[in-house]
Coordinates of C-alpha atoms and ligand atoms in Angstrom, one line a residue:
M1 CA -8.7 88.0 232.7
S2 CA -7.3 85.2 232.1
K3 CA -4.9 83.2 233.2
W4 CA -1.8 84.3 233.0
P5 CA -2.5 87.5 231.3
I6 CA 0.7 89.4 229.3
G7 CA 1.9 92.3 231.5
V8 CA 5.3 94.7 231.1
F9 CA 7.2 96.5 233.5
A10 CA 5.7 100.1 232.5
S11 CA 7.7 103.2 233.7
V12 CA 6.3 107.1 233.1
D13 CA 8.9 109.4 234.7
A14 CA 10.8 106.6 237.3
G15 CA 12.4 103.8 237.3
L16 CA 13.1 101.3 234.5
G17 CA 10.5 100.1 233.1
V18 CA 9.5 100.5 229.8
H19 CA 7.7 104.1 228.1
F20 CA 3.6 102.9 227.0
D21 CA 4.1 104.5 223.1
V22 CA 5.9 99.7 223.8
V23 CA 3.2 99.3 225.5
K24 CA 0.1 100.3 223.4
E25 CA 2.6 98.9 219.6
L26 CA 3.2 96.2 221.6
G27 CA -0.4 95.3 222.2
I28 CA 0.4 94.1 226.1
P29 CA -3.6 93.4 228.2
S30 CA -1.4 95.3 231.4
I31 CA 1.4 96.9 233.0
Q32 CA 2.6 97.2 236.1
L33 CA 3.8 101.1 237.2
H34 CA 6.5 102.0 238.3
A35 CA 5.7 104.5 240.3
P36 CA 6.2 108.3 238.9
H37 CA 8.1 111.0 240.8
K38 CA 6.4 113.0 243.7
E39 CA 5.2 116.1 242.3
T40 CA 3.2 113.9 239.2
R41 CA 1.7 111.7 241.6
T42 CA -2.2 113.6 241.0
Q43 CA -5.3 113.2 240.7
E44 CA -5.3 115.2 237.4
A45 CA -1.7 112.8 236.6
A46 CA -3.9 109.4 237.9
S47 CA -6.6 110.4 235.7
A48 CA -4.7 111.0 232.7
F49 CA -2.6 107.6 232.5
L50 CA -5.9 106.1 233.4
A51 CA -7.3 107.3 230.6
K52 CA -4.0 106.0 228.4
C53 CA -4.9 103.0 229.3
A54 CA -8.7 102.7 229.1
D55 CA -6.9 103.5 225.1
A56 CA -5.1 100.8 224.6
N57 CA -7.1 98.1 227.0
V58 CA -4.3 98.3 229.4
T59 CA -4.5 97.2 232.7
I60 CA -2.7 97.8 236.1
T61 CA -2.1 94.8 238.0
C62 CA 0.1 96.8 240.7
V63 CA 2.0 100.2 241.2
F64 CA 5.6 99.6 242.8
G65 CA 7.4 102.1 244.6
G66 CA 10.3 103.2 243.9
F67 CA 13.2 106.3 246.2
E68 CA 15.3 108.5 245.5
G69 CA 18.7 107.9 246.6
E70 CA 18.7 104.0 245.4
S71 CA 21.2 102.4 243.5
Y72 CA 21.4 99.3 242.5
A73 CA 25.4 100.3 241.1
N74 CA 27.3 97.1 242.8
I75 CA 25.4 94.4 245.3
A76 CA 27.4 96.0 247.9
T77 CA 25.8 99.8 247.2
T78 CA 22.1 97.8 247.1
A79 CA 22.3 96.4 250.8
R80 CA 22.9 99.8 252.5
T81 CA 20.6 102.4 249.8
V82 CA 18.1 100.0 248.6
G83 CA 14.4 100.2 250.2
L84 CA 13.4 100.2 254.2
V85 CA 15.9 97.8 255.2
P86 CA 18.6 101.5 255.6
E87 CA 18.0 103.0 258.8
E88 CA 18.5 106.5 258.6
T89 CA 15.7 106.9 255.6
R90 CA 13.3 104.4 256.5
A91 CA 10.8 106.4 258.5
A92 CA 10.9 108.9 255.2
R93 CA 10.7 105.9 252.6
M94 CA 8.3 104.4 254.3
Q95 CA 5.6 108.0 254.5
E96 CA 6.7 108.0 250.4
M97 CA 5.2 104.6 250.8
K98 CA 2.2 105.9 252.3
E99 CA 1.9 108.5 249.8
I100 CA 2.2 105.9 246.3
S101 CA -0.1 103.4 247.9
D102 CA -2.9 106.3 248.0
F103 CA -2.1 107.3 244.5
A104 CA -2.0 103.9 243.6
K105 CA -6.0 104.1 244.4
L106 CA -6.5 106.9 242.4
L107 CA -5.2 104.6 239.9
G108 CA -8.5 102.0 240.7
V109 CA -4.9 99.5 241.8
D110 CA -5.6 97.6 244.2
A111 CA -2.2 96.4 244.8
V112 CA 1.6 97.9 245.8
G113 CA 4.2 96.4 245.0
L114 CA 7.8 97.1 246.5
H115 CA 12.1 96.2 247.1
I116 CA 12.2 96.4 251.0
G117 CA 15.2 96.2 250.9
F118 CA 18.1 94.0 252.3
V119 CA 16.2 92.6 255.3
P120 CA 19.1 92.1 258.6
E121 CA 20.0 88.6 259.9
D122 CA 20.3 89.1 262.3
T123 CA 16.4 88.3 263.5
N124 CA 17.3 89.5 267.1
S125 CA 17.9 93.0 265.9
E126 CA 16.6 96.6 267.2
S127 CA 17.1 97.6 263.5
Y128 CA 15.6 93.9 262.2
K129 CA 12.4 94.7 264.8
D130 CA 11.8 98.3 264.2
L131 CA 11.7 96.2 260.7
I132 CA 8.7 94.2 261.1
E133 CA 6.9 97.6 263.3
T134 CA 7.3 99.8 260.2
T135 CA 6.3 97.4 257.1
R136 CA 2.6 96.5 259.7
E137 CA 2.6 100.3 259.9
L138 CA 2.6 100.9 256.1
L139 CA 0.5 97.3 255.8
D140 CA -2.3 98.5 257.8
H141 CA -1.7 102.3 255.9
V142 CA -2.3 100.0 252.5
K143 CA -5.0 98.3 254.1
T144 CA -7.2 101.4 254.5
N145 CA -7.0 102.2 250.7
G146 CA -8.4 98.2 249.9
Q147 CA -4.2 96.8 248.8
N148 CA -2.4 94.9 249.7
V149 CA 1.8 94.5 249.4
H150 CA 3.8 92.6 247.3
L151 CA 7.8 92.1 248.4
E152 CA 9.6 91.2 245.3
T153 CA 12.2 89.2 246.1
G154 CA 16.1 88.4 245.3
Q155 CA 17.2 90.3 248.0
E156 CA 16.7 87.6 250.3
T157 CA 16.6 83.6 250.8
A158 CA 12.9 81.5 250.6
D159 CA 13.7 81.2 253.6
H160 CA 14.8 85.0 254.4
L161 CA 12.1 86.3 252.9
L162 CA 9.6 83.6 254.3
H163 CA 10.0 84.5 258.1
F164 CA 10.0 88.1 258.1
I165 CA 6.8 87.3 256.3
D166 CA 6.3 85.7 259.1
D167 CA 8.0 87.9 262.4
V168 CA 5.2 90.9 259.9
A169 CA 1.9 88.7 261.4
R170 CA 0.2 90.5 258.8
D171 CA -2.5 89.2 255.8
N172 CA -2.3 91.8 253.7
L173 CA 1.7 91.4 252.9
Y174 CA 2.5 88.7 249.2
I175 CA 5.3 88.0 247.4
N176 CA 6.3 89.3 243.6
F177 CA 8.5 86.7 242.4
D178 CA 11.3 87.4 240.6
P179 CA 14.0 84.5 239.1
A180 CA 16.3 86.6 237.4
N181 CA 16.6 88.4 240.2
M182 CA 16.9 85.3 242.9
I183 CA 20.3 85.0 240.6
L184 CA 22.0 88.2 240.2
Y185 CA 21.6 88.4 243.9
G186 CA 23.1 85.2 244.5
T187 CA 19.8 83.8 246.6
G188 CA 19.1 81.0 245.2
E189 CA 17.7 78.1 242.7
P190 CA 14.6 80.8 241.8
I191 CA 12.8 77.6 241.1
E192 CA 14.0 75.6 244.4
A193 CA 12.5 79.0 246.0
L194 CA 9.4 79.6 244.1
K195 CA 8.0 75.7 245.4
K196 CA 8.6 76.9 249.0
V197 CA 7.3 80.4 248.7
G198 CA 4.8 79.6 246.7
K199 CA 1.6 80.3 248.4
H200 CA 2.5 83.8 249.0
V201 CA 2.9 84.7 245.9
R202 CA 0.5 87.2 244.6
S203 CA 2.4 88.4 241.1
V204 CA 5.7 88.0 238.9
H205 CA 8.0 88.8 236.4
C206 CA 9.8 87.5 234.3
K207 CA 13.2 88.2 234.0
D208 CA 15.6 86.3 232.9
G209 CA 19.5 86.7 233.7
T210 CA 22.7 84.4 234.6
W211 CA 24.7 83.9 237.3
A212 CA 28.2 85.2 238.9
A213 CA 31.4 83.2 238.3
E214 CA 31.5 80.7 240.1
G215 CA 33.0 81.3 243.8
R216 CA 31.2 85.9 243.4
R217 CA 28.1 84.7 243.9
G218 CA 26.4 87.4 246.3
Q219 CA 28.9 89.3 246.0
D220 CA 28.6 90.8 242.7
W221 CA 25.5 90.7 239.3
G222 CA 24.8 88.0 238.0
C223 CA 24.0 89.6 234.0
E224 CA 20.1 90.8 233.0
V225 CA 19.4 89.2 230.0
A226 CA 15.9 89.4 227.1
L227 CA 14.3 86.1 228.4
G228 CA 14.6 83.1 227.3
D229 CA 18.3 83.6 226.9
G230 CA 19.1 82.9 231.1
D231 CA 19.8 80.8 233.4
V232 CA 16.1 80.9 234.7
G233 CA 15.0 78.3 232.3
M234 CA 11.5 80.3 231.8
E235 CA 9.5 76.4 230.2
N236 CA 10.4 75.4 234.0
Y237 CA 9.1 78.7 235.3
L238 CA 5.8 78.3 234.0
R239 CA 5.7 75.1 234.6
T240 CA 6.4 75.9 238.1
L241 CA 3.8 78.8 238.6
N242 CA 0.8 76.2 237.0
E243 CA 2.4 74.1 239.6
I244 CA 1.8 76.2 242.7
G245 CA -1.8 77.3 240.9
Y246 CA -0.8 81.0 240.1
E247 CA -2.5 82.7 237.5
G248 CA -1.9 86.0 237.9
P249 CA -0.8 88.0 234.9
L250 CA 2.9 87.4 233.9
T251 CA 4.1 91.0 233.7
I252 CA 7.9 91.4 231.8
E253 CA 10.5 93.0 232.9
R254 CA 13.9 94.6 230.7
E255 CA 15.4 96.7 232.1
I256 CA 17.7 98.6 229.7
P257 CA 16.0 102.1 229.9
Q258 CA 19.5 103.4 228.6
D259 CA 18.7 101.2 225.1
P260 CA 15.1 101.4 224.0
V261 CA 15.1 100.0 220.5
Q262 CA 16.9 96.7 222.4
Q263 CA 14.4 97.0 224.3
K264 CA 11.6 97.2 223.0
A265 CA 13.3 94.3 220.3
D266 CA 13.7 92.2 223.1
I267 CA 10.1 92.9 225.4
G268 CA 8.5 91.8 221.9
K269 CA 10.5 88.4 221.9
A270 CA 9.6 87.8 225.3
V271 CA 6.1 87.7 224.4
S272 CA 6.0 85.5 221.1
L273 CA 7.5 83.5 224.0
L274 CA 5.5 83.7 226.5
E275 CA 2.3 83.6 224.8
E276 CA 3.8 79.8 222.5
L277 CA 5.1 78.2 226.2
R278 CA 2.0 79.3 227.3
T279 CA 0.0 77.5 224.7
K280 CA 2.3 74.5 225.1
I281 CA 1.5 74.7 228.6
L282 CA -2.2 75.6 229.4
G283 CA -3.3 74.6 226.2
Ligands
LIG301 MG1 11.8 92.3 238.8

C-alpha cells in the first residue's frame, strides 16, 4: 500500500462501524474491523468475509475488540464498564481478546486493537499491577499469532499512556491514535499528545469532535461531529502525522450507526477531505 491509504472503521454484527456495503460503494481501500460476536468468529465466517474483501479490493488493517456489558453512556459509566480495567470482568475479557486475536489471524491481520479502559492513576495499586500482568499475558498470546496490540487513545493523558506502555515493557504494544477521543474525554490537546506519543503510533483514527464546556471537560462528553467540523484541525493533524513519520492508513471513524444515511454521507465527505489534504501535504 502507498502512504496514507484511506480507511474506515467497519462492523459486521457488533460495534459502531459502518456496514461493508458502504465501504464497497464508496470504494474505500482499507478497513479496521470491529470483531464480530463470538458465534460468528469462525473459520467459515472469516473465509466468507475475506472473499468479500477480495472482491471489493479491501485490505483489513486491524481487528478491534469490544465486549458485552460495555457502555459509553457517559464518562463515569465508560470508566466503570469499558476494556480490561474493570476487575470483575478482566480475566474473562482478556480470554475473549485472545480469541479475537485468533480470529484476526484467520483473517490474516497482524494487529488487534482495543480500548483498555481507564488505567488506574495510582501506579502502586494492586489493580494497576494486575492490569500490567494481564496486558503482558495478552501480548504474549498475540505475539504467538504474529500480531501487535494497538491501544486506542483517549481515556488517559498522553503521559499516563506512555508510563503504562513503559511499565508493560513488551515489544508488541503500540498505539492507535484517535485525536477526537482526547477532546471527547477531555484528556488533552490532541496535537500536543500526538507529538508526545508519536513513536508508538502504528494506526490512527480520523475522527472529529468538539470539547465539553469549559470547566466540565473530563466530566461531560464532548460531541463527536463529522470530520472537519470539530476542534481537531484536520490539516494540522495530518501535517503532524507526516512529521512523526506515520505512513499507515487514515481510518475514518463516524460513530452514528443509528443514522446510516447520515453516516454514509459524512464518511463520503471525510474521504474527499482526506484525499484533498493528502494531496496538499504530500504533493
Ligand atoms: Mg477511535
